Amino acid sequence: MQTVEEILKLKKVKNTAVRSIVLKHLLNQQKAQSLKDIETALIHTDRSSIFRTLKTFQKNAIIHSIEDGSGTIKYAVCAEGCNCELEDLHYHFYCLNCDKAFCLFEIPIPKINLPKNFKQTQANMVIKGFCDKCS
Ligand SMILES: [Zn+2]
Ligand SMILES: [Zn+2]
């Protein structure tokens, strides 16, 4: 797995204390994190700095956001080599019991044929059910 320093360098994002703390936290999680999850875990870090950091990370394809239907946006670190292009999109899994969302990096979202003059820019595919801990 890549280190915080390697990822920031690769994506040409300046390393700051807050960025380093937030990215390290995200890398250490098995599941996607909501803004509230991150704020709760990093209680000593300024909340608006955390929010700005997430926006910067998202813009630079370090993390991606997940809409799992729970009403809360969650964030997960992108896979190595991800540029957050359409071909990097993958399925997510949402556990109905523990409210956790997971990246299914190995299951890409297939290209579909859209009607004439329709242009795809995003996709959001979520499988729902129970995770290994809850099933
Ligand atoms: Zn679960
Ligand atoms: Zn994901």
Coordinates of N, CA and C and ligand atoms in Angstrom, one line a residue:
M1 N 0.8 -1.2 0.0 CA 0.0 0.0 0.0 C 0.9 1.3 0.0
Q2 N 0.4 2.3 -0.7 CA 1.2 3.5 -0.8 C 1.1 4.3 0.5
T3 N 2.1 5.0 0.8 CA 2.1 5.9 2.0 C 1.5 7.2 1.7
V4 N 1.1 7.9 2.8 CA 0.6 9.3 2.7 C 1.5 10.2 1.8
E5 N 2.8 10.1 2.1 CA 3.7 10.9 1.4 C 3.8 10.6 -0.1
E6 N 3.8 9.3 -0.4 CA 3.8 8.9 -1.8 C 2.6 9.3 -2.5
I7 N 1.4 9.2 -1.9 CA 0.2 9.6 -2.6 C 0.1 11.1 -2.9
L8 N 0.5 11.9 -1.9 CA 0.4 13.3 -2.1 C 1.4 13.8 -3.1
K9 N 2.6 13.1 -3.1 CA 3.6 13.5 -4.1 C 3.1 13.1 -5.5
L10 N 2.6 11.9 -5.6 CA 2.1 11.4 -6.9 C 1.0 12.3 -7.5
K11 N 0.1 12.8 -6.6 CA -1.0 13.6 -7.1 C -0.7 15.1 -7.1
K12 N 0.6 15.4 -6.8 CA 1.1 16.8 -6.8 C 0.2 17.6 -5.9
V13 N -0.1 17.1 -4.7 CA -0.8 17.9 -3.7 C 0.2 18.2 -2.5
K14 N 0.3 19.4 -2.2 CA 1.3 19.8 -1.1 C 0.9 19.1 0.2
N15 N 2.0 18.6 0.8 CA 1.8 17.9 2.1 C 1.6 19.0 3.2
T16 N 0.5 19.0 3.9 CA 0.4 19.8 5.1 C 0.0 18.9 6.3
A17 N 0.1 19.4 7.5 CA -0.2 18.6 8.7 C -1.7 18.1 8.6
V18 N -2.6 18.9 8.2 CA -4.0 18.4 8.2 C -4.2 17.4 7.1
R19 N -3.7 17.6 5.9 CA -3.8 16.7 4.8 C -3.2 15.3 5.2
S20 N -2.1 15.4 5.8 CA -1.4 14.2 6.2 C -2.3 13.4 7.3
I21 N -2.8 14.1 8.2 CA -3.6 13.4 9.3 C -4.9 12.8 8.7
V22 N -5.6 13.6 7.8 CA -6.8 13.1 7.2 C -6.6 11.9 6.3
L23 N -5.6 12.0 5.5 CA -5.3 10.9 4.5 C -4.9 9.6 5.3
K24 N -4.0 9.8 6.3 CA -3.6 8.7 7.1 C -4.8 8.0 7.7
H25 N -5.7 8.8 8.2 CA -6.9 8.2 8.8 C -7.8 7.4 7.8
L26 N -7.9 8.0 6.6 CA -8.7 7.4 5.6 C -8.1 6.1 5.1
L27 N -6.7 6.1 5.0 CA -6.0 4.9 4.6 C -6.2 3.7 5.6
N28 N -6.3 4.1 6.9 CA -6.4 3.1 7.9 C -7.8 2.5 8.1
Q29 N -8.8 2.9 7.3 CA -10.1 2.4 7.5 C -10.5 1.4 6.5
Q30 N -11.2 0.4 6.9 CA -11.7 -0.7 6.1 C -13.0 -0.2 5.3
K31 N -13.6 0.8 5.8 CA -14.9 1.2 5.2 C -14.8 2.7 4.8
A32 N -15.7 3.2 4.0 CA -15.8 4.6 3.6 C -16.2 5.4 4.9
Q33 N -15.7 6.6 4.9 CA -16.0 7.5 6.1 C -16.8 8.7 5.7
S34 N -17.8 9.0 6.6 CA -18.5 10.3 6.4 C -17.7 11.4 7.0
L35 N -18.1 12.6 6.6 CA -17.4 13.8 7.2 C -17.5 13.7 8.7
K36 N -18.7 13.3 9.2 CA -18.9 13.2 10.7 C -18.0 12.1 11.3
D37 N -17.8 11.0 10.6 CA -16.9 10.0 11.1 C -15.5 10.5 11.3
I38 N -15.1 11.3 10.2 CA -13.7 11.9 10.3 C -13.6 12.9 11.4
E39 N -14.6 13.8 11.5 CA -14.5 14.8 12.5 C -14.5 14.2 13.9
T40 N -15.2 13.1 14.1 CA -15.3 12.4 15.4 C -13.9 11.8 15.7
A41 N -13.3 11.2 14.7 CA -12.0 10.5 14.9 C -10.9 11.5 15.1
L42 N -11.0 12.6 14.4 CA -9.9 13.6 14.4 C -10.4 14.8 15.2
I43 N -10.7 14.6 16.5 CA -11.4 15.6 17.3 C -10.6 16.9 17.5
H44 N -9.3 16.8 17.4 CA -8.4 17.9 17.6 C -8.1 18.7 16.3
T45 N -8.7 18.3 15.2 CA -8.4 18.9 13.9 C -9.6 19.8 13.6
D46 N -9.3 21.0 13.1 CA -10.3 22.0 12.8 C -11.3 21.5 11.7
R47 N -12.6 21.6 12.0 CA -13.6 21.0 11.1 C -13.6 21.5 9.7
S48 N -13.4 22.9 9.6 CA -13.5 23.4 8.3 C -12.2 23.0 7.5
S49 N -11.1 22.8 8.2 CA -9.9 22.3 7.5 C -10.1 20.9 7.0
I50 N -10.8 20.1 7.8 CA -11.1 18.7 7.3 C -11.9 18.8 6.0
F51 N -12.9 19.6 6.1 CA -13.8 19.7 4.9 C -13.1 20.2 3.7
R52 N -12.3 21.2 3.8 CA -11.5 21.7 2.7 C -10.5 20.7 2.2
T53 N -9.9 19.9 3.1 CA -9.0 18.9 2.7 C -9.7 17.8 1.9
L54 N -10.9 17.4 2.3 CA -11.6 16.4 1.5 C -11.9 16.9 0.1
K55 N -12.3 18.2 0.0 CA -12.6 18.8 -1.3 C -11.3 18.7 -2.2
T56 N -10.2 19.1 -1.6 CA -8.9 19.1 -2.3 C -8.6 17.7 -2.8
F57 N -8.7 16.7 -1.9 CA -8.4 15.3 -2.2 C -9.3 14.8 -3.3
Q58 N -10.6 15.2 -3.3 CA -11.5 14.8 -4.3 C -11.2 15.3 -5.7
K59 N -10.8 16.6 -5.7 CA -10.5 17.3 -6.9 C -9.2 16.6 -7.6
N60 N -8.4 16.1 -6.7 CA -7.1 15.5 -7.2 C -7.1 14.0 -7.3
A61 N -8.3 13.4 -7.3 CA -8.4 11.9 -7.4 C -7.6 11.2 -6.4
I62 N -7.6 11.7 -5.2 CA -7.0 11.0 -4.0 C -8.1 10.2 -3.3
I63 N -9.2 10.8 -3.2 CA -10.4 10.1 -2.7 C -11.6 10.3 -3.6
H64 N -12.6 9.4 -3.4 CA -13.8 9.6 -4.2 C -15.0 9.6 -3.2
S65 N -16.1 10.1 -3.6 CA -17.3 10.1 -2.7 C -18.2 9.0 -3.1
I66 N -19.0 8.6 -2.1 CA -19.9 7.5 -2.3 C -21.3 7.9 -1.8
E67 N -22.3 7.7 -2.7 CA -23.7 8.0 -2.3 C -24.3 6.6 -2.1
D68 N -24.4 6.1 -0.9 CA -24.9 4.8 -0.7 C -26.3 4.7 -0.3
G69 N -27.0 5.8 -0.4 CA -28.5 5.8 -0.2 C -28.8 6.1 1.3
S70 N -27.8 6.1 2.1 CA -28.1 6.4 3.6 C -28.4 7.9 3.8
G71 N -28.1 8.7 2.8 CA -28.4 10.1 3.0 C -27.1 10.9 3.4
T72 N -26.0 10.1 3.7 CA -24.8 10.8 4.1 C -23.7 10.4 3.0
I73 N -23.0 11.4 2.5 CA -21.9 11.2 1.6 C -20.8 10.6 2.3
K74 N -20.2 9.5 1.8 CA -19.0 9.0 2.4 C -17.8 9.1 1.5
Y75 N -16.6 9.0 2.0 CA -15.4 9.1 1.3 C -14.5 7.9 1.5
A76 N -13.8 7.5 0.4 CA -12.8 6.4 0.4 C -11.6 6.8 -0.4
V77 N -10.5 6.3 0.0 CA -9.3 6.5 -0.8 C -9.4 5.8 -2.1
C78 N -8.9 6.4 -3.2 CA -9.0 5.8 -4.5 C -7.9 4.7 -4.6
A79 N -8.1 3.7 -5.5 CA -7.2 2.7 -5.7 C -5.9 3.3 -6.4
E80 N -4.8 2.6 -6.3 CA -3.6 3.0 -7.0 C -3.9 3.2 -8.5
G81 N -3.4 4.2 -9.1 CA -3.6 4.4 -10.5 C -5.0 5.0 -10.9
C82 N -5.8 5.3 -9.9 CA -7.2 5.8 -10.2 C -7.0 7.3 -10.6
N83 N -7.8 7.7 -11.6 CA -7.8 9.1 -12.0 C -9.2 9.6 -11.8
C84 N -10.1 8.8 -11.2 CA -11.5 9.2 -11.1 C -12.1 9.5 -12.4
E85 N -11.7 8.7 -13.4 CA -12.4 8.8 -14.8 C -13.5 7.7 -14.7
L86 N -14.3 7.7 -15.8 CA -15.4 6.8 -15.9 C -14.9 5.3 -15.7
E87 N -13.8 5.0 -16.3 CA -13.3 3.6 -16.3 C -12.8 3.2 -14.9
D88 N -12.6 4.2 -14.0 CA -12.2 3.9 -12.7 C -13.3 3.6 -11.7
L89 N -14.5 3.9 -12.2 CA -15.7 3.7 -11.3 C -15.9 2.3 -11.0
H90 N -16.3 2.0 -9.8 CA -16.6 0.6 -9.3 C -17.8 0.6 -8.5
Y91 N -18.3 -0.6 -8.3 CA -19.5 -0.8 -7.4 C -19.1 -0.6 -6.0
H92 N -20.1 -0.2 -5.2 CA -20.0 -0.1 -3.8 C -20.9 -1.0 -3.1
F93 N -20.6 -1.4 -1.9 CA -21.5 -2.3 -1.1 C -21.9 -1.5 0.2
Y94 N -23.2 -1.5 0.4 CA -23.7 -0.8 1.6 C -24.4 -1.8 2.5
C95 N -23.9 -1.9 3.8 CA -24.5 -2.8 4.8 C -25.7 -2.2 5.5
L96 N -26.8 -2.8 5.3 CA -28.1 -2.3 5.9 C -28.1 -2.4 7.4
N97 N -27.2 -3.2 8.0 CA -27.2 -3.4 9.4 C -26.3 -2.4 10.1
C98 N -25.0 -2.4 9.6 CA -24.0 -1.5 10.3 C -23.8 -0.2 9.6
D99 N -24.5 0.1 8.5 CA -24.4 1.4 7.9 C -23.0 1.7 7.3
K100 N -22.3 0.6 7.0 CA -20.9 0.8 6.5 C -21.0 0.7 4.9
A101 N -20.1 1.5 4.3 CA -20.0 1.4 2.8 C -18.6 0.9 2.5
F102 N -18.5 0.0 1.5 CA -17.2 -0.5 1.1 C -17.0 -0.3 -0.4
C103 N -15.8 -0.1 -0.8 CA -15.4 -0.1 -2.2 C -15.2 -1.5 -2.8
L104 N -15.9 -1.8 -3.9 CA -15.6 -3.1 -4.5 C -14.8 -2.8 -5.8
F105 N -13.5 -2.5 -5.5 CA -12.6 -2.1 -6.5 C -12.5 -3.1 -7.7
E106 N -12.6 -4.4 -7.4 CA -12.5 -5.4 -8.4 C -13.7 -5.5 -9.3
I107 N -14.8 -4.8 -9.0 CA -16.0 -4.9 -9.8 C -16.3 -3.5 -10.5
P108 N -15.7 -3.3 -11.6 CA -15.9 -2.0 -12.3 C -17.4 -1.9 -12.8
I109 N -17.8 -0.7 -12.9 CA -19.1 -0.4 -13.5 C -19.0 -0.6 -15.0
P110 N -19.8 -1.5 -15.6 CA -19.7 -1.7 -17.1 C -20.2 -0.5 -17.9
K111 N -19.6 -0.3 -19.0 CA -20.0 0.7 -20.0 C -21.4 0.3 -20.5
I112 N -22.3 1.2 -20.6 CA -23.6 0.9 -21.2 C -23.9 1.8 -22.4
N113 N -24.7 1.3 -23.3 CA -25.0 2.1 -24.5 C -26.2 3.0 -24.1
L114 N -25.9 4.3 -24.2 CA -26.9 5.3 -23.9 C -27.7 5.7 -25.2
P115 N -28.9 6.3 -25.0 CA -29.5 6.8 -26.2 C -28.7 7.8 -26.9
K116 N -29.0 8.1 -28.2 CA -28.2 9.0 -29.0 C -28.1 10.4 -28.3
N117 N -26.9 10.9 -28.3 CA -26.6 12.3 -27.8 C -26.7 12.4 -26.2
F118 N -26.8 11.2 -25.6 CA -26.7 11.2 -24.1 C -25.2 11.0 -23.8
K119 N -24.7 11.7 -22.8 CA -23.3 11.6 -22.4 C -23.2 11.3 -21.0
Q120 N -22.5 10.2 -20.7 CA -22.3 9.8 -19.3 C -21.2 10.6 -18.7
T121 N -21.3 11.1 -17.5 CA -20.2 11.7 -16.7 C -20.0 11.0 -15.4
Q122 N -21.0 10.4 -14.9 CA -20.8 9.7 -13.6 C -21.7 8.5 -13.5
A123 N -21.5 7.7 -12.5 CA -22.3 6.5 -12.2 C -22.2 6.2 -10.8
N124 N -23.3 5.7 -10.2 CA -23.3 5.4 -8.8 C -24.1 4.1 -8.6
M125 N -23.3 3.0 -8.4 CA -23.9 1.7 -8.3 C -23.6 1.2 -6.9
V126 N -24.7 0.9 -6.2 CA -24.6 0.4 -4.8 C -25.3 -0.9 -4.7
I127 N -24.6 -1.9 -4.2 CA -25.2 -3.2 -3.8 C -25.6 -3.1 -2.3
K128 N -26.8 -3.5 -2.0 CA -27.1 -3.4 -0.5 C -27.3 -4.8 0.0
G129 N -27.0 -5.0 1.3 CA -27.2 -6.2 1.9 C -26.5 -6.2 3.3
F130 N -25.9 -7.4 3.6 CA -25.3 -7.5 4.9 C -23.8 -7.8 4.7
C131 N -22.9 -7.1 5.4 CA -21.5 -7.3 5.2 C -21.1 -8.6 6.0
D132 N -19.8 -9.0 5.8 CA -19.3 -10.2 6.4 C -19.5 -10.3 8.0
K133 N -19.4 -9.1 8.6 CA -19.6 -9.1 10.1 C -21.1 -9.2 10.5
C134 N -22.0 -8.9 9.6 CA -23.4 -8.8 9.9 C -24.2 -9.9 9.4
S135 N -23.7 -10.6 8.4 CA -24.6 -11.7 7.8 C -24.6 -13.0 8.5
Ligands
ZN1 ZN -22.4 -4.8 8.5
ZN2 ZN -15.1 3.3 -4.0

